[in-house]
mmCIF file of C-alpha atoms in Angstrom:
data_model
loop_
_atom_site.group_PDB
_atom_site.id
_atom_site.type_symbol
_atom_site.label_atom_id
_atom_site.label_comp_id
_atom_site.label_asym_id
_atom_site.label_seq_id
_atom_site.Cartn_x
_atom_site.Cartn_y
_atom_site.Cartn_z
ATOM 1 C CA UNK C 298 -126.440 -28.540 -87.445
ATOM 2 C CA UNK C 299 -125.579 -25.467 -89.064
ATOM 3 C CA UNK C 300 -121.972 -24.977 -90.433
ATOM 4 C CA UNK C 301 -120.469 -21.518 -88.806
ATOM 5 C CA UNK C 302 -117.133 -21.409 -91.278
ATOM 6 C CA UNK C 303 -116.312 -23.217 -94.242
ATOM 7 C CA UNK C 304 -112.816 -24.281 -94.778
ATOM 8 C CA UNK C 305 -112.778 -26.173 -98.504
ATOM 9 C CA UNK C 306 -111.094 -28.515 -100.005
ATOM 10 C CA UNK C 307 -111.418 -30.140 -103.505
ATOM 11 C CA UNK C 308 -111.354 -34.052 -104.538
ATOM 12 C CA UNK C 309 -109.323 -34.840 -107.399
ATOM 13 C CA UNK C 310 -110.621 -38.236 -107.171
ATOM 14 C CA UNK C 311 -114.229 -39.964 -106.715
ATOM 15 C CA UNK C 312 -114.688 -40.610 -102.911
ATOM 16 C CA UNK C 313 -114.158 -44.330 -102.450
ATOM 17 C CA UNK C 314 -116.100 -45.224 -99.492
ATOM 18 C CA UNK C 315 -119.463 -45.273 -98.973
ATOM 19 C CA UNK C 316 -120.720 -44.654 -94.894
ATOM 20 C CA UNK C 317 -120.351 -47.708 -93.725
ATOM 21 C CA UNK C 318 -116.884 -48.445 -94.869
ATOM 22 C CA UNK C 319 -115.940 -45.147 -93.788
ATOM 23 C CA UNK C 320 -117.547 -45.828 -90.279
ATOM 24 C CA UNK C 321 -115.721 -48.837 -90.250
ATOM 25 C CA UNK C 322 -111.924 -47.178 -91.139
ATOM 26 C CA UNK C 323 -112.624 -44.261 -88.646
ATOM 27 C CA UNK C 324 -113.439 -46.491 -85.445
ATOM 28 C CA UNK C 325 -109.469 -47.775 -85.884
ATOM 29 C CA UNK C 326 -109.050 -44.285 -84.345
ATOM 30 C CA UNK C 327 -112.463 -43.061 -82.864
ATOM 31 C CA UNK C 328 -111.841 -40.947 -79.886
ATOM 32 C CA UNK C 329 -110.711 -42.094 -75.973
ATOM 33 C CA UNK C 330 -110.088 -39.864 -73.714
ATOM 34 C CA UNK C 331 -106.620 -38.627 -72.111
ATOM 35 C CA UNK C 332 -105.281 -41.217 -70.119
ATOM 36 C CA UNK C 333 -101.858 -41.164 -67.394
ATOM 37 C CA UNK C 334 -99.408 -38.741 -68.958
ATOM 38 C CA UNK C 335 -101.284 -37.859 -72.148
ATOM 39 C CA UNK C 336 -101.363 -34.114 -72.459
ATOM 40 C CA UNK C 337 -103.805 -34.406 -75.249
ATOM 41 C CA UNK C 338 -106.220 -37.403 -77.669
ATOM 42 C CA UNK C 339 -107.331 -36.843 -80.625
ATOM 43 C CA UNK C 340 -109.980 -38.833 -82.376
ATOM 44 C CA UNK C 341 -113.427 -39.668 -84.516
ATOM 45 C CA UNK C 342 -116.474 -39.089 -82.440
ATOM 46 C CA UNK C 343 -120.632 -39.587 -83.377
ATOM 47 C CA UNK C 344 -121.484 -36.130 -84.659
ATOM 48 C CA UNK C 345 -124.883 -36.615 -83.139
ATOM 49 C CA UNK C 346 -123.188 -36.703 -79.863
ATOM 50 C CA UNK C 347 -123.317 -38.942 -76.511
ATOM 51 C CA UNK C 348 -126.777 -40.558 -77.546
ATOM 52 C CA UNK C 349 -125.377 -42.230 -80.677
ATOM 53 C CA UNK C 350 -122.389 -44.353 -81.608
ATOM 54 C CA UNK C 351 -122.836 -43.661 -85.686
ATOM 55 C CA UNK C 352 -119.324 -42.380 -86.729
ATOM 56 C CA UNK C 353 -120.551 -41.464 -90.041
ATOM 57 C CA UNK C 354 -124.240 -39.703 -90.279
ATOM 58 C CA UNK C 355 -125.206 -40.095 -94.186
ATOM 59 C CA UNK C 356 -127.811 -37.702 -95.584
ATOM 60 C CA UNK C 357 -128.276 -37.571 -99.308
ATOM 61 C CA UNK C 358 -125.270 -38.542 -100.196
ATOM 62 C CA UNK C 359 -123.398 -36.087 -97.882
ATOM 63 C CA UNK C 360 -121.392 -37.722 -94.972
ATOM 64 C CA UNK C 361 -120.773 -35.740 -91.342
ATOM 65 C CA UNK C 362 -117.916 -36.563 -89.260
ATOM 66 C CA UNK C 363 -116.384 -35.259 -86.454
ATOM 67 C CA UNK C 364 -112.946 -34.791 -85.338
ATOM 68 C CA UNK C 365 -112.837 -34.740 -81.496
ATOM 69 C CA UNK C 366 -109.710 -33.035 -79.516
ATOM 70 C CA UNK C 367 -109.124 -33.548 -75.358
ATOM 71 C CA UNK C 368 -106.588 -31.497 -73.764
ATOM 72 C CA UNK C 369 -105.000 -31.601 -70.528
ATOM 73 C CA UNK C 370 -104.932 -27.850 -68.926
ATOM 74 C CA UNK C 371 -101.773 -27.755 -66.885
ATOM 75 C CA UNK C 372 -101.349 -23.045 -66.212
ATOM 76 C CA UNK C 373 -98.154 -21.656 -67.026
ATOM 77 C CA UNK C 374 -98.367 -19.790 -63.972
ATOM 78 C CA UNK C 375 -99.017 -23.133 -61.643
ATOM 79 C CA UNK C 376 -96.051 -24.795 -63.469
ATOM 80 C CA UNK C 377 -93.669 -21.764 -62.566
ATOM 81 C CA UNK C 378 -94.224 -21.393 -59.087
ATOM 82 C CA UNK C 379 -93.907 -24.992 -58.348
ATOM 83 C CA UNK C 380 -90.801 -25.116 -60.130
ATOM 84 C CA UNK C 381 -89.203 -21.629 -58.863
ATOM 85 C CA UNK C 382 -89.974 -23.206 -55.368
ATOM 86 C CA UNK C 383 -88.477 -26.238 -56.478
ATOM 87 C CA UNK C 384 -85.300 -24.791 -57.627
ATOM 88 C CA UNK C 385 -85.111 -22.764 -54.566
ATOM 89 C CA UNK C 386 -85.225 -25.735 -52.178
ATOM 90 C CA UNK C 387 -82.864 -27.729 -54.050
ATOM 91 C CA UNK C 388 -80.078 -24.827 -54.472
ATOM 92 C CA UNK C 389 -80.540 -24.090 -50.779
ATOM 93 C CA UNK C 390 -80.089 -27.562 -49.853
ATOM 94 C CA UNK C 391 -77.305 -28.300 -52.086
ATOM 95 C CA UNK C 392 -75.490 -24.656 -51.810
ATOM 96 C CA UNK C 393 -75.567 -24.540 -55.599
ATOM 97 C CA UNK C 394 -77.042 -22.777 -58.556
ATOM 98 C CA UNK C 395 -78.570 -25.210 -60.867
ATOM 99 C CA UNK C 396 -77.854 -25.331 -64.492
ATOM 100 C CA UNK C 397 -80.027 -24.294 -67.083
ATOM 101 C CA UNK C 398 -80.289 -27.840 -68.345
ATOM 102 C CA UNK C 399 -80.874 -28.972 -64.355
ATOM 103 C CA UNK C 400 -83.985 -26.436 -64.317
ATOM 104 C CA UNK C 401 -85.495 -27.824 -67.759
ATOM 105 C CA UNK C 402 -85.062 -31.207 -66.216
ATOM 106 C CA UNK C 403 -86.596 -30.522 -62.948
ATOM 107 C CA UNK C 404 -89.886 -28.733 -64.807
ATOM 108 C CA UNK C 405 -89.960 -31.444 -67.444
ATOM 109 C CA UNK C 406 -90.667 -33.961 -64.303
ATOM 110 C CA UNK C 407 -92.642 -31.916 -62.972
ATOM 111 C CA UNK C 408 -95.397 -31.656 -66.071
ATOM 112 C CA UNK C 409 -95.274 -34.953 -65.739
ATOM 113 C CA UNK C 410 -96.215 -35.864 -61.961
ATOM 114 C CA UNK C 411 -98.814 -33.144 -62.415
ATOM 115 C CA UNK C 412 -100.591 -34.218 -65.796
ATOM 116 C CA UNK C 413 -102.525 -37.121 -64.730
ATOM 117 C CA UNK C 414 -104.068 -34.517 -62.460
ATOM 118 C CA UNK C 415 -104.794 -32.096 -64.484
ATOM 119 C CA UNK C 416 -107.968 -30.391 -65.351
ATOM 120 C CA UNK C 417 -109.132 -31.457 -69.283
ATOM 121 C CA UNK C 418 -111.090 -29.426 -72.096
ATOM 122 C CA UNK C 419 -112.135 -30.679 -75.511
ATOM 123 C CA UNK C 420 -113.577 -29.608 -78.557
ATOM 124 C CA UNK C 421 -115.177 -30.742 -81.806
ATOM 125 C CA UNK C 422 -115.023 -29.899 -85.385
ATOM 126 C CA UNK C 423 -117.520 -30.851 -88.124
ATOM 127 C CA UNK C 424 -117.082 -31.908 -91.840
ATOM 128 C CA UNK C 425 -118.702 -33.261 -94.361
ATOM 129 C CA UNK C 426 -118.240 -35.212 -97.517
ATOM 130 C CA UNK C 427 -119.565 -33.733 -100.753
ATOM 131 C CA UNK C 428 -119.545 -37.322 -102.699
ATOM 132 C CA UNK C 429 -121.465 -35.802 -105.414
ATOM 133 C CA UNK C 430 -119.517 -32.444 -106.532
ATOM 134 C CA UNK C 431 -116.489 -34.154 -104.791
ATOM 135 C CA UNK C 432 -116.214 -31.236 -101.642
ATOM 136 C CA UNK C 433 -114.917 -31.628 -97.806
ATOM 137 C CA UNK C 434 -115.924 -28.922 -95.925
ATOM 138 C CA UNK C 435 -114.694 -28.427 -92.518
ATOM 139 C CA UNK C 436 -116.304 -26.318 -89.840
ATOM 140 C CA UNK C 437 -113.581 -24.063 -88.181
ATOM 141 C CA UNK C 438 -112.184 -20.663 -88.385
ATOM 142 C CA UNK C 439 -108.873 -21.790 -88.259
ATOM 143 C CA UNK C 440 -106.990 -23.086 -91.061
ATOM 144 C CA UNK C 441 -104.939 -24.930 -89.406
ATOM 145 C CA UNK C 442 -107.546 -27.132 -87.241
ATOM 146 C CA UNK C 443 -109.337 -27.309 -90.329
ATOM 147 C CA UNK C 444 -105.961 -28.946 -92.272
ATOM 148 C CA UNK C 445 -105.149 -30.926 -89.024
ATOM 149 C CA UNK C 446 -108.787 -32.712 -89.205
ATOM 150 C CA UNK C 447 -107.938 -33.618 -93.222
ATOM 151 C CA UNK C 448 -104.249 -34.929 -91.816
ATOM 152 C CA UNK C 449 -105.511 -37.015 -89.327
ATOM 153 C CA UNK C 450 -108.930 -38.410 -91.962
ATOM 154 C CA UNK C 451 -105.828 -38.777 -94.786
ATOM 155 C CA UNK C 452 -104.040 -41.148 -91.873
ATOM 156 C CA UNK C 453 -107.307 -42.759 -91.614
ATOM 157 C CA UNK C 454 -108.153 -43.342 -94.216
ATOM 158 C CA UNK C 455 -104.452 -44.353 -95.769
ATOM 159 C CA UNK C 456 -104.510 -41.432 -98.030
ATOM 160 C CA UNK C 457 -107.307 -38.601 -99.572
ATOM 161 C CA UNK C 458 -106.704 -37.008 -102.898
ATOM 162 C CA UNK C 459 -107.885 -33.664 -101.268
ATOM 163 C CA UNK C 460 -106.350 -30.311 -101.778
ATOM 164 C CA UNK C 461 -107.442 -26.483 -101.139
ATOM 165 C CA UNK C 462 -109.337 -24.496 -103.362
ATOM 166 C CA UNK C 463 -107.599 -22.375 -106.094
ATOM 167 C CA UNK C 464 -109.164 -20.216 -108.573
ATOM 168 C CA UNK C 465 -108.080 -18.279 -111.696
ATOM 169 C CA UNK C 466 -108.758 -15.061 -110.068
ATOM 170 C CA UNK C 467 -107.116 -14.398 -106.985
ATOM 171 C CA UNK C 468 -109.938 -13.287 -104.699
ATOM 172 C CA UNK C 469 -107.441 -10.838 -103.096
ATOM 173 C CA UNK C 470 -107.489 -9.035 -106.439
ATOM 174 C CA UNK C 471 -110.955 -9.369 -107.605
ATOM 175 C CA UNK C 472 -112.625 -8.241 -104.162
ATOM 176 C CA UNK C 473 -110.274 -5.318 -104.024
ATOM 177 C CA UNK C 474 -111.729 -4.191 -107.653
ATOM 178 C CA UNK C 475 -115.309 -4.645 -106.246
ATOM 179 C CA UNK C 476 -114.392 -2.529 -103.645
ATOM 180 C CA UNK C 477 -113.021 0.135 -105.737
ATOM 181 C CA UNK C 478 -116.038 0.091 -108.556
ATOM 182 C CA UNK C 479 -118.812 -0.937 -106.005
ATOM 183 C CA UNK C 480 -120.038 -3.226 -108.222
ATOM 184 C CA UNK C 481 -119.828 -6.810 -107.599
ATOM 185 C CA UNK C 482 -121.366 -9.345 -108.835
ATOM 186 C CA UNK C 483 -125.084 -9.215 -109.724
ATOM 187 C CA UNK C 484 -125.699 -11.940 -106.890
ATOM 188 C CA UNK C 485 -122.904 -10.465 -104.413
ATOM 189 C CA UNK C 486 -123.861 -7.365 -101.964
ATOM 190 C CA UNK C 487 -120.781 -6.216 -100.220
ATOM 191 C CA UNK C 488 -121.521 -5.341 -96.931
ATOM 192 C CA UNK C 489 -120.499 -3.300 -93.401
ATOM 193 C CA UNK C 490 -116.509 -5.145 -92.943
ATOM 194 C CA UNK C 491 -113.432 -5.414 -94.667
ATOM 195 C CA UNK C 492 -109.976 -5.777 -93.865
ATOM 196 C CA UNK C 493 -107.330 -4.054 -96.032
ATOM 197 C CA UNK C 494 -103.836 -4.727 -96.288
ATOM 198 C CA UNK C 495 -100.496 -2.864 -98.134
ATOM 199 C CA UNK C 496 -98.786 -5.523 -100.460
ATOM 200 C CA UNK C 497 -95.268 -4.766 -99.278
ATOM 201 C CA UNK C 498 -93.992 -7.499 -96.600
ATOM 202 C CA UNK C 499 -95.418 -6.462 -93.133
ATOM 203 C CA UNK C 500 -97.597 -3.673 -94.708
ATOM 204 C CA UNK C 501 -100.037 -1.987 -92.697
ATOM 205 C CA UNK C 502 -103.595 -3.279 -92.051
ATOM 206 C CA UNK C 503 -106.795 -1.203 -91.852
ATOM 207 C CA UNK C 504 -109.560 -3.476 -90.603
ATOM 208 C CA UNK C 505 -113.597 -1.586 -90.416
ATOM 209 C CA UNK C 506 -116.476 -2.900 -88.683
ATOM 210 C CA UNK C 507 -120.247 -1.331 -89.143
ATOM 211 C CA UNK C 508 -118.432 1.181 -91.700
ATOM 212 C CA UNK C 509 -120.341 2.602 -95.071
ATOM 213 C CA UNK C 510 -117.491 0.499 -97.544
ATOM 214 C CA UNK C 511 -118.750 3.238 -100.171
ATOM 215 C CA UNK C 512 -116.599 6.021 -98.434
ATOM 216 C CA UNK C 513 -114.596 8.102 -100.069
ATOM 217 C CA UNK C 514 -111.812 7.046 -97.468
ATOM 218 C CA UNK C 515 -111.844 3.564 -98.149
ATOM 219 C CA UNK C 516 -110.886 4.278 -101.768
ATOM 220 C CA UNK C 517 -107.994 6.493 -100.355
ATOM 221 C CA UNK C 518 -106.881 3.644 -99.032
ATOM 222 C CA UNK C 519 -106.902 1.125 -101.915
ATOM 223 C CA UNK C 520 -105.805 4.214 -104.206
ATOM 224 C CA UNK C 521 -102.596 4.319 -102.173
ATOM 225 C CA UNK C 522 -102.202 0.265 -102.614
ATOM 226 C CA UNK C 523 -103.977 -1.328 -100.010
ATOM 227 C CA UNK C 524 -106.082 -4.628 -101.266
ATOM 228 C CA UNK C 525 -108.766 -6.486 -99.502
ATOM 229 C CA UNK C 526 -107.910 -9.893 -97.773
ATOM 230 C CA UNK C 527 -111.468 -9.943 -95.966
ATOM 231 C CA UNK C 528 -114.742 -8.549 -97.212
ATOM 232 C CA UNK C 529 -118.699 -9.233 -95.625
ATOM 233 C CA UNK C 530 -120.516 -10.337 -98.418
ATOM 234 C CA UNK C 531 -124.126 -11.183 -98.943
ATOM 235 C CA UNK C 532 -125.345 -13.604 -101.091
ATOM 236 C CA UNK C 533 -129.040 -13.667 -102.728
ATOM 237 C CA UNK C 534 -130.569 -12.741 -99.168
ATOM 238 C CA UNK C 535 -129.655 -16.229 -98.382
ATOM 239 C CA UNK C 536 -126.215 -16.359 -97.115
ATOM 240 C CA UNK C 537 -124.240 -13.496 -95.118
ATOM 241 C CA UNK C 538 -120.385 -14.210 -94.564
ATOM 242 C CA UNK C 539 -117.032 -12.773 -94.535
ATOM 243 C CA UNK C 540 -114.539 -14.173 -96.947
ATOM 244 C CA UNK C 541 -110.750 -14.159 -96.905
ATOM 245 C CA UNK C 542 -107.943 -14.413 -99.430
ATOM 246 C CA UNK C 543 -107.805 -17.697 -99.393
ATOM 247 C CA UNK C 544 -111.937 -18.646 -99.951
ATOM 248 C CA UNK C 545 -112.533 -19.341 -96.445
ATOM 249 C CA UNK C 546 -115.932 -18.205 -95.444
ATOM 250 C CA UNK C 547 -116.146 -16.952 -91.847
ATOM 251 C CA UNK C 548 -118.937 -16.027 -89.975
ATOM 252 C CA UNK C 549 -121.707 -17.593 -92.072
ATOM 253 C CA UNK C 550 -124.878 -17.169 -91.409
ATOM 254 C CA UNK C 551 -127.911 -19.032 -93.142
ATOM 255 C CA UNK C 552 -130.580 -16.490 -93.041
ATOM 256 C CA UNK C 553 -134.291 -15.906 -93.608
ATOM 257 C CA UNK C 554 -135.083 -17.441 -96.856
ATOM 258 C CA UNK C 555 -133.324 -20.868 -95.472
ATOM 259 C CA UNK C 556 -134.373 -20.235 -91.624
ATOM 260 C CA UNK C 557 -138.491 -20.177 -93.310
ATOM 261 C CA UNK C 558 -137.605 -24.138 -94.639
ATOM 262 C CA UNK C 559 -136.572 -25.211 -91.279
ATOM 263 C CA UNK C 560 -139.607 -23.743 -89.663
ATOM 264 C CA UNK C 561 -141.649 -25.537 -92.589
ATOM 265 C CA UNK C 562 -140.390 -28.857 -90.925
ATOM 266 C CA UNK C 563 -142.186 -31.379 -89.103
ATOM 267 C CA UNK C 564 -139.492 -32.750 -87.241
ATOM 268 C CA UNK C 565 -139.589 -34.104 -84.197
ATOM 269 C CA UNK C 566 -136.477 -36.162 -82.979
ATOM 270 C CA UNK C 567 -133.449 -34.970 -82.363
ATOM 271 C CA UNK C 568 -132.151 -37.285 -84.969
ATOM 272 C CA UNK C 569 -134.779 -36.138 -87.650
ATOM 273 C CA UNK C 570 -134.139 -32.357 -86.980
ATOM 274 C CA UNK C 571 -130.371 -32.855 -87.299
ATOM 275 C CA UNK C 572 -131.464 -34.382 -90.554
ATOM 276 C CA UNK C 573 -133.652 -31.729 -91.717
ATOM 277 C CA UNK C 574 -130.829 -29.078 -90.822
ATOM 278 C CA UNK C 575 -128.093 -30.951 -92.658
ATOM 279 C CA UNK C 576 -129.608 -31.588 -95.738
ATOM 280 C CA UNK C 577 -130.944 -28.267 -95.917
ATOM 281 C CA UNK C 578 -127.096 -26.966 -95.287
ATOM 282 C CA UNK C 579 -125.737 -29.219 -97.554
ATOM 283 C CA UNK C 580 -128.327 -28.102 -100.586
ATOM 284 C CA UNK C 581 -127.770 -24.855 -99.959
ATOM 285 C CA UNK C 582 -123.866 -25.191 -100.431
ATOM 286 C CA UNK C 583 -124.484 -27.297 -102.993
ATOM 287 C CA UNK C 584 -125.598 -24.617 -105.086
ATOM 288 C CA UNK C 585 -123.610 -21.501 -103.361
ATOM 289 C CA UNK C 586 -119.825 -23.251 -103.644
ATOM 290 C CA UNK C 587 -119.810 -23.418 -107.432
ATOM 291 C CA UNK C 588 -121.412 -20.164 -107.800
ATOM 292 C CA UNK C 589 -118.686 -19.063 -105.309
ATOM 293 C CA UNK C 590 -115.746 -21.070 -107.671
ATOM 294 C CA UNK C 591 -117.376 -19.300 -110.840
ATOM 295 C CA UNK C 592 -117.086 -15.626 -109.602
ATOM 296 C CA UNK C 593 -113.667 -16.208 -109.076
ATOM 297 C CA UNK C 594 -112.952 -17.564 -112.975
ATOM 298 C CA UNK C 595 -113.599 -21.023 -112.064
ATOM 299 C CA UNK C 596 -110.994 -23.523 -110.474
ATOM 300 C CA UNK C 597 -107.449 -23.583 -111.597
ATOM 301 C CA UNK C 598 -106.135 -27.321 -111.141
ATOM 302 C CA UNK C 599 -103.178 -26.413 -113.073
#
């Protein structure tokens, strides 16, 4: 169970349930799949998967939890050609054009009679409760799957004093100096990516992959006013990532140093090696997020 991106949010408050009360207020909407005309179901699921019906998985005092998503797949391309034949037949039989309101009708039915045979596709996505130094950290590259997960745990759970991460710095600014002096942070290596951006509204983006960052061109470009909104970072030979302008981490990767504990493992189970996995994760961002806050300024909860 190893976290790929790391979308973070902040408790303003303690976390008031412990894992079986928050088992218990997440199986009043644990995941069923799409049934008749459902296009899509959302839900909790057992992050160990099928062979466990655990809602919450508690390690340490960190608690997993997965969101799970079904969708009904219903091609753009299906629905137009049966309604274009549609349309035809009925405007030959009738010796009319339909209206545009007649055609939006006609497809609208037509979704329907075909969604209960539709073809379905679902996905997961992973967080965990920090109860300790008061974290949730979801597991997606997208913000907004990561914010939909918190809506739908806030509805849950009848509220959640969670919001994102802010920081005195603004990373956009701080990253772009790096970039310019090429000298982070003792603990920081900057790395082969970036993605630069002009400040003016729709400004240009330069985005390098596998690129020497130490090139004279790159400072061309933040001499004429481009800043960084994504830079690959490395820190302590521990973690490799890239982070954006808003402190998500994408891409992590948990490498040798932390790789070496999990091969130090006896594990066995399924269970126990999920166990092993997660609480080395969670230890590991236990110490990296604060570091992470603190090269930044520290938090602003202004």
């Amino acid at each position: 169970m190893w976290f790929k991106n790391l979308n973070v949010f902040r408790l303003t408050e303690a976390f008031a349930f412990d894992a079986q009360t928050l088992a218990e207020k997440l199986d009043t909407l644990a995941f069923s799949p799409c049934t008749g005309q459902q296009a899509f179901s959302f839900g909790w699921t057992a992050p160990l998967g099928k062979g466990s019906d655990e809602l919450v998985h508690s390690t340490n005092g960190y608690l997993i939890i997965c969101a799970k998503k079904e969708e009904r797949v219903l091609p753009a391309s299906v629905i137009n050609e049966m309604l274009q034949e549609k349309i035809e037949e009925i405007e030959e039989q009738e010796g009319r054009k339909l209206s545009k309101k007649a055609k939006m009708e006609l497809k609208d039915n037509l979704i329907f009679e075909l969604l209960p045979r539709a073809f379905t596709f679902s996905h997961k996505t992973f967080a965990y409760i920090d109860t300790q130094n008061g974290f949730i950290v979801v597991d997606s590259a997208s913000a907004k799957k990561a914010e939909d997960l918190l809506s739908t745990l806030r509805k849950t759970l009848g509220g959640l004093p969670a919001i994102p991460l802010n920081t005195v710095e603004k990373p956009v600014l701080t990253m772009t100096q790096w970039l310019l002096d090429q000298n982070p942070p003792s603990d920081i290596v900057i790395e082969d990516e970036c993605e630069l951006r002009a400040p003016e509204e729709d400004g240009g983006i330069i985005r390098c992959k596998r690129h020497d960052l130490a090139l004279p061109e790159i400072k061309n470009h933040l001499d004429s006013g481009k800043q960084v909104i994504k830079l690959a970072l490395n820190w302590e030979e521990r973690l490799s990532f890239v982070l954006d302008e808003n402190l998500a981490v994408k891409r992590l990767k948990f490498l040798d140093l932390i790789q070496e504990q999990v091969g130090e493992s006896d594990a066995a189970t399924f269970e126990e090696k999920f166990d092993v996995n997660f609480s080395i994760m969670t230890a590991e961002l236990a110490n990296f997020l604060p570091r992470l806050l603190a090269i930044f300024g520290g938090e602003n909860r202004a």
